[in-house]
Coordinates of C-alpha atoms and ligand atoms in Angstrom, one line a residue:
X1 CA 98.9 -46.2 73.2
X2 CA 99.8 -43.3 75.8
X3 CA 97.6 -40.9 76.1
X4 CA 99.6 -37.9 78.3
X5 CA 97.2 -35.4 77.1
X6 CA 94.7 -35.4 79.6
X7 CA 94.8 -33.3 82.6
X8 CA 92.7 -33.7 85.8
X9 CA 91.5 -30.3 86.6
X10 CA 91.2 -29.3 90.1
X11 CA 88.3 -29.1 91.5
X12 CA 58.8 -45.1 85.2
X13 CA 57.0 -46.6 84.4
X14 CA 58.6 -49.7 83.2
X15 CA 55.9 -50.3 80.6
X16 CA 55.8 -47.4 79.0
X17 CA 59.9 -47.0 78.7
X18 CA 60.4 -46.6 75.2
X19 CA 62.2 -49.3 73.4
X20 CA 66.2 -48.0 72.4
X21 CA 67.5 -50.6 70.3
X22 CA 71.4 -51.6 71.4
X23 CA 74.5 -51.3 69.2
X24 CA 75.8 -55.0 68.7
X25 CA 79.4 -53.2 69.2
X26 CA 81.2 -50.9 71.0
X27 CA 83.6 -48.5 69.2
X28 CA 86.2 -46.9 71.6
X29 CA 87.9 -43.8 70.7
X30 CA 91.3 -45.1 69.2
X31 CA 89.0 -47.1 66.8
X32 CA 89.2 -50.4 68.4
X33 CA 85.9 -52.3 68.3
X34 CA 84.6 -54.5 70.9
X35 CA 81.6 -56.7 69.7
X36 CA 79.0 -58.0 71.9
X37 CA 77.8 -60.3 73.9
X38 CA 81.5 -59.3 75.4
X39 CA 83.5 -61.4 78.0
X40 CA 85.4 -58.8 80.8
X41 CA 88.1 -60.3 82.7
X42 CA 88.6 -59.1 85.9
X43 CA 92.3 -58.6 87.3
X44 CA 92.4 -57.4 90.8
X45 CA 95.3 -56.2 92.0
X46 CA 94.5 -56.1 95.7
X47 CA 95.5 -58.2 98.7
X48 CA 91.6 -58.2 99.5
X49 CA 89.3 -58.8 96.8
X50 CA 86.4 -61.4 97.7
X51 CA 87.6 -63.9 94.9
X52 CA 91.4 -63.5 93.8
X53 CA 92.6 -61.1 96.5
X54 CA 96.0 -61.3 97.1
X55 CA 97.0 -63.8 93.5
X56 CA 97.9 -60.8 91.7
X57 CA 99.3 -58.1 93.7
X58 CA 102.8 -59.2 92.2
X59 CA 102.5 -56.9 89.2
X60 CA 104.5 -60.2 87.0
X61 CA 101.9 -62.2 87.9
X62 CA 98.8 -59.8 87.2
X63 CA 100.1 -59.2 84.0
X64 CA 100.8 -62.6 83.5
X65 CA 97.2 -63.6 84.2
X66 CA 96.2 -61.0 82.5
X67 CA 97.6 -62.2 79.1
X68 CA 96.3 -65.6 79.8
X69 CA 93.0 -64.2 79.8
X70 CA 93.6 -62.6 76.9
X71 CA 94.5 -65.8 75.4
X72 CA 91.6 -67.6 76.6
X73 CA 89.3 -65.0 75.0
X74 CA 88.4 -62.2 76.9
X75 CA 87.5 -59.4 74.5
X76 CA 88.6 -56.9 77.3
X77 CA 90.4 -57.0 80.8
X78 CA 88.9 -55.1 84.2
X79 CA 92.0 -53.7 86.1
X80 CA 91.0 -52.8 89.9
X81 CA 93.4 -51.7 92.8
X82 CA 90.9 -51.1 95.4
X83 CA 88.5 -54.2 96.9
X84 CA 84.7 -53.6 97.3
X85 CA 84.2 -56.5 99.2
X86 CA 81.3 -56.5 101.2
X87 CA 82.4 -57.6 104.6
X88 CA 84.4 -54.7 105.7
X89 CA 86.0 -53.3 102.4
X90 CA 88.1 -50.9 103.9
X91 CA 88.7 -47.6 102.3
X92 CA 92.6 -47.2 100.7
X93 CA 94.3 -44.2 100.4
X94 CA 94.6 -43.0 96.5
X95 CA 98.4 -43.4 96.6
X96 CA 98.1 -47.2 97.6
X97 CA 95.8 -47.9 94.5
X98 CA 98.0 -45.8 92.2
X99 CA 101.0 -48.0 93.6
X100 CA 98.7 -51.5 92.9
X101 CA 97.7 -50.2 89.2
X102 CA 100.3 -48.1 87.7
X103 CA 103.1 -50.8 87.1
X104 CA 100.9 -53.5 86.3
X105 CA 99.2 -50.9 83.4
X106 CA 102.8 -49.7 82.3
X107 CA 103.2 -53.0 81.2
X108 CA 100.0 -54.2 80.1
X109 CA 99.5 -51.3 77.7
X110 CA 102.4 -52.5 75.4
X111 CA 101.8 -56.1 75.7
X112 CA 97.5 -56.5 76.1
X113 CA 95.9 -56.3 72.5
X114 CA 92.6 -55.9 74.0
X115 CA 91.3 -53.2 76.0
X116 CA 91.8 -51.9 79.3
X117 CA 89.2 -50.9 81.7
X118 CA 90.5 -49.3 84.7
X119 CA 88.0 -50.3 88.0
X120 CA 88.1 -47.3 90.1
X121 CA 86.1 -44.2 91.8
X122 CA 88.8 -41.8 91.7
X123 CA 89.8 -39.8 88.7
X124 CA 93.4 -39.5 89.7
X125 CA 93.2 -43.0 89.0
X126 CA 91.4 -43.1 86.1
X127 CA 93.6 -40.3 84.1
X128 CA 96.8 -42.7 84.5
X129 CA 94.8 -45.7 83.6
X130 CA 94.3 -43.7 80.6
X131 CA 97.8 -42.1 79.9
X132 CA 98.6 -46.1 80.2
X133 CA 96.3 -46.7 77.1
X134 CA 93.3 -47.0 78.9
X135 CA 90.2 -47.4 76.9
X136 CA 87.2 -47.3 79.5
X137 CA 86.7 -46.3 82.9
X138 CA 84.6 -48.7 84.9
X139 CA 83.1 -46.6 88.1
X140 CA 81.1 -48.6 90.6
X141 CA 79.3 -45.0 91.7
X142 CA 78.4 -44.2 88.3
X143 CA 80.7 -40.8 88.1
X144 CA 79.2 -39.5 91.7
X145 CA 82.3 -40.3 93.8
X146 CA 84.9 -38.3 92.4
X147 CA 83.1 -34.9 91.1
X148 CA 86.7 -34.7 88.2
X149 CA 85.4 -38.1 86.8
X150 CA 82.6 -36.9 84.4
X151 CA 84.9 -34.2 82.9
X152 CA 87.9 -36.8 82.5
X153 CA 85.7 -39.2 80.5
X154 CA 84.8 -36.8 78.6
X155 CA 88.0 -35.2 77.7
X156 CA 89.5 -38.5 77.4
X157 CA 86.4 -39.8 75.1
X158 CA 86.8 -42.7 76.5
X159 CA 83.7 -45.3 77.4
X160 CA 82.4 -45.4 81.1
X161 CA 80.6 -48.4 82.7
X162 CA 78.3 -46.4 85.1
X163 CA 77.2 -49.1 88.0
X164 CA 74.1 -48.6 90.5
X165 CA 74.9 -48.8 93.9
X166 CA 73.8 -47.3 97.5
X167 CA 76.0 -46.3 100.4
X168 CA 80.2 -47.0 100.5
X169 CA 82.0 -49.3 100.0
X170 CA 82.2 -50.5 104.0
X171 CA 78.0 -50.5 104.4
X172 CA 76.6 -50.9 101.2
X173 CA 74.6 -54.1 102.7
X174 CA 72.6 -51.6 104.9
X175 CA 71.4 -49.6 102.1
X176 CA 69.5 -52.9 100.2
X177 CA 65.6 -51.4 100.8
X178 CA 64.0 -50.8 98.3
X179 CA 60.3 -50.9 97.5
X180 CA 61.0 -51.5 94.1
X181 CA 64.2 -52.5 93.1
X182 CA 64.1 -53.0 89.2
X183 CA 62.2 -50.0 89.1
X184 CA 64.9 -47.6 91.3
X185 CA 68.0 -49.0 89.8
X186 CA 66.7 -48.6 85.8
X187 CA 65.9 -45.2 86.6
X188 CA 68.8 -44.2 88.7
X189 CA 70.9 -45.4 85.8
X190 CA 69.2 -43.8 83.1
X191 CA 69.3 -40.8 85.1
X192 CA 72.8 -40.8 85.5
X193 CA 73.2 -41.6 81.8
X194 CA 71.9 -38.6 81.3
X195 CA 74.3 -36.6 83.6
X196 CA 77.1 -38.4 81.9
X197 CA 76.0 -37.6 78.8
X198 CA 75.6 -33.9 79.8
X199 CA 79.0 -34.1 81.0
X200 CA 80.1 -34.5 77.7
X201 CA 81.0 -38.5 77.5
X202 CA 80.1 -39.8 74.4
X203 CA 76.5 -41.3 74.4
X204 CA 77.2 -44.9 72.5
X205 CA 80.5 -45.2 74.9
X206 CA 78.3 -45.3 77.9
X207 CA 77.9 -48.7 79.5
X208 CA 74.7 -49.9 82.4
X209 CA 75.4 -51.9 85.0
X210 CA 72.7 -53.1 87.3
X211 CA 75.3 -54.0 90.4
X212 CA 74.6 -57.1 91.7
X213 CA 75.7 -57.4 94.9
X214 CA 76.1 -53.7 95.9
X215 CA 73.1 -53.0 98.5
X216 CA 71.1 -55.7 96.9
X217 CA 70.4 -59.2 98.3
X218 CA 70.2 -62.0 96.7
X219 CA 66.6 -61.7 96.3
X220 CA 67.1 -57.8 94.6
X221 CA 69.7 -59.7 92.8
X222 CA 67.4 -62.2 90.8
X223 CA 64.6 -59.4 90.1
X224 CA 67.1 -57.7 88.8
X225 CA 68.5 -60.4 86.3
X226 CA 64.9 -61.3 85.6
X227 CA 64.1 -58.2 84.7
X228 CA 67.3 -57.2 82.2
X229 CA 65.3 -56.5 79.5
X230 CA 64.0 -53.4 81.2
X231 CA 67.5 -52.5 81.7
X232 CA 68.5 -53.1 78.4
X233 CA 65.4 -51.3 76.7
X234 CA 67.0 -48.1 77.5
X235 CA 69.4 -48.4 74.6
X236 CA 72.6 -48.9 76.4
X237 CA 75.0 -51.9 76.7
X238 CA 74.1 -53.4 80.0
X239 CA 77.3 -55.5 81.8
X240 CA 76.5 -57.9 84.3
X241 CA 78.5 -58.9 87.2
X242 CA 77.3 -61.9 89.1
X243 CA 80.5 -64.0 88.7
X244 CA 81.5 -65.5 92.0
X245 CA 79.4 -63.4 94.2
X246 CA 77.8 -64.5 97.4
X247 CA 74.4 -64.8 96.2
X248 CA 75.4 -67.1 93.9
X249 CA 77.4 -68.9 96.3
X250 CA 74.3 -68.8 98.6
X251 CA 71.8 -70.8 95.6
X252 CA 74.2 -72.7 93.5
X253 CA 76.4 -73.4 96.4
X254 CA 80.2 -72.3 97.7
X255 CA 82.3 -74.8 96.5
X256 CA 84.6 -74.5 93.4
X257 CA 82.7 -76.3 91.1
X258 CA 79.2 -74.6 92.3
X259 CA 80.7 -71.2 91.9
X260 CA 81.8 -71.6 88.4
X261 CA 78.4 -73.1 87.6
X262 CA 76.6 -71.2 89.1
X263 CA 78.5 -68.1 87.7
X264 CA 78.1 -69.7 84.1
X265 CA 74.2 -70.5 84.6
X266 CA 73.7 -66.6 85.5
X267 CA 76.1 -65.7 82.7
X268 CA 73.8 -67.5 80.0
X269 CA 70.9 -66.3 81.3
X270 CA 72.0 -63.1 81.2
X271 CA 73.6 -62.8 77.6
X272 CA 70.1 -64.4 76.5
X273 CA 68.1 -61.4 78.4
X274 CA 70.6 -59.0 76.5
X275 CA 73.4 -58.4 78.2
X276 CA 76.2 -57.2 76.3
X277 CA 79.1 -57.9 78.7
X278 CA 79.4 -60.2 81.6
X279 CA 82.1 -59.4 84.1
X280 CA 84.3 -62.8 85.0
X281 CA 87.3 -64.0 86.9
X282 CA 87.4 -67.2 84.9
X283 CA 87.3 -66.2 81.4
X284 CA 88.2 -69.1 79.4
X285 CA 84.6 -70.9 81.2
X286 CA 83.1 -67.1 80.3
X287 CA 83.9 -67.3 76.8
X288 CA 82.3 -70.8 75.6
X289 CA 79.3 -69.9 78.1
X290 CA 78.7 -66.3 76.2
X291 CA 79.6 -68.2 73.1
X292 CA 76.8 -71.1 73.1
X293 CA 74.4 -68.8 75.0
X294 CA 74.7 -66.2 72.1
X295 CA 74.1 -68.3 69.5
X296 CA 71.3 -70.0 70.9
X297 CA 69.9 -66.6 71.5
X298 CA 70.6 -65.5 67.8
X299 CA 72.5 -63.0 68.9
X300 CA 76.0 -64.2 67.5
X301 CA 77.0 -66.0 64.5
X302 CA 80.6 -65.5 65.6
X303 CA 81.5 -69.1 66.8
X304 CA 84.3 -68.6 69.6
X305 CA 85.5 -72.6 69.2
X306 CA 85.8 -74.3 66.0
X307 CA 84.1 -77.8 66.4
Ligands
HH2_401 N1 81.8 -56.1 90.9 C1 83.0 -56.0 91.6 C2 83.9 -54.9 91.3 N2 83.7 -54.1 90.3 N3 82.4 -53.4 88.5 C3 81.2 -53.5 87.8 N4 81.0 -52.6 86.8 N5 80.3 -54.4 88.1 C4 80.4 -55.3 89.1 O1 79.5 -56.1 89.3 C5 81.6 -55.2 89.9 C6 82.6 -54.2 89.6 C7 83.3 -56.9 92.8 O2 84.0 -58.0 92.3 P1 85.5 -58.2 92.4 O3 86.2 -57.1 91.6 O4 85.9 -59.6 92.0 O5 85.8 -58.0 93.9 P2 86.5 -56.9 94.8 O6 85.6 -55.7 94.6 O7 86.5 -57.4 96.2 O8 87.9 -56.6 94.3

């Protein structure tokens, strides 16, 4: 669906948290739902991106892999035109990442039946991701980036993953101190759920996301998986996003095979502690993981395979 309506304007105490309970489903504005646990594909249309930089620039092929995660399962699919690799992610200019994104979207909104999240800080971004048929906005600095952001969600009612992190995208790895970690990112994103809300976005579209990786080593990263619950006890969907990342790499091992098990091992875990959407470049492996990790969980009665 286009959407040309929406203009950009110019210009704890853990214990004592109280216990939300989270929606099993997320309705987005055009009435689609999206039931949890949820597998998010992640199409990166960058020449730079850690995992599958430079496999989809070609906007054929990013759509084309886009549809076959679709096929394999993925309940929604992550479209990102700017890498926030690590080692050196170097800042783009807006007009690069609109020229990544805006033909592979163009296409994808007539042919993807699932929805469309649209990975970016910059509202200029976001509002064509979203005149494509955009259903979410996924921003990595939870809104604070680009001050227009807040206001576009909201006009646009569409749902917004808000992810912790510290620093840009170049140094983020010098901002991981912190002398509690589970306790700083829970109530930095609760806080900012509440700015968003302010804003105007509508409360049950507003998605948590820890941000593994993003000024966190691996050691922030597993408190911070151990501790979902805490995350997840504020009432909002929580996504995770450990697939392929270097702490993974750095316990499970670098290699293919370790990477994807690693990824699936976290994945489990995760969608056991509550998570209601893991983030995933392979999403075919992501959907029977979510699927067998739900149901042992009780979470889902939905069997993905039939036996
Ligand atoms: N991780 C990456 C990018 N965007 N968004 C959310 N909400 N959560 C994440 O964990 C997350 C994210 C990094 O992964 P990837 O997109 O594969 O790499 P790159 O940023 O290099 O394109």
């Amino acid at each position: 669906m286009r959407r040309s309506w929406i203009k950009t304007k110019s210009s704890c105490d853990r214990g004592s948290r109280r216990r939300a309970s989270q929606s099993p489903h997320l309705k987005l504005y055009d009435g689609r739902v999206i039931k949890f646990p949820a597998v998010m594909g992640v199409l990166n249309v960058t020449p730079d991106s850690f995992s599958d930089g430079g496999r989809y620039l070609e906007a054929d092929r990013a759509v084309e892999h886009a549809l076959a995660m679709e096929a394999a399962g993925a309940d929604l699919i992550d479209v990102g035109g700017e890498s926030s690799r690590p080692a050196g992610a170097s800042e783009i200019p807006v007009e690069i990442e609109l020229a990544r994104v805006r033909p592979v979207l163009a296409r994808l909104g007539k042919r993807l039946r699932v929805p469309i999240s649209i990975d970016t800080r910059r509202a200029e971004v976001a509002r064509v991701a979203l005149e494509s048929g955009a259903a979410i906005i996924n921003d990595i600095t939870a809104l604070e980036h680009d001050c227009e952001m807040a206001a576009l969600a909201a006009r646009a009612k569409c749902a917004v993953v808000l992810m912790h992190m510290r620093g840009g995208l170049a140094n983020h790895i010098e901002f991981a101190r912190y002398r509690d970690v589970v306790r700083e990112v829970v109530e930095y994103l609760e806080a900012r759920a509440r700015f968003a809300a302010g804003a105007g976005v509508v409360r049950s579209r507003i998605i948590l996301d820890p941000g593994l990786g993003f000024a966190k080593t691996a050691q922030h990263n597993l408190k911070l998986l151990a501790a979902l619950p805490d995350l997840c006890a504020l009432g909002y969907p929580v996504l995770v996003g450990a697939s392929r990342k270097s702490f993974v790499a750095r316990i499970a091992g670098a290699g293919e095979r370790e990477l994807e098990f690693g990824t699936a091992a976290a994945n489990a875990l995760a969608v056991a502690a509550g998570a209601s959407i893991v983030r995933v470049h392979d999403a075919g492996a992501a959907v029977a993981v979510v699927a067998m990790a739900a149901a042992m969980a009780g979470r889902d009665q939905r069997f993905r395979r039939n036996a």
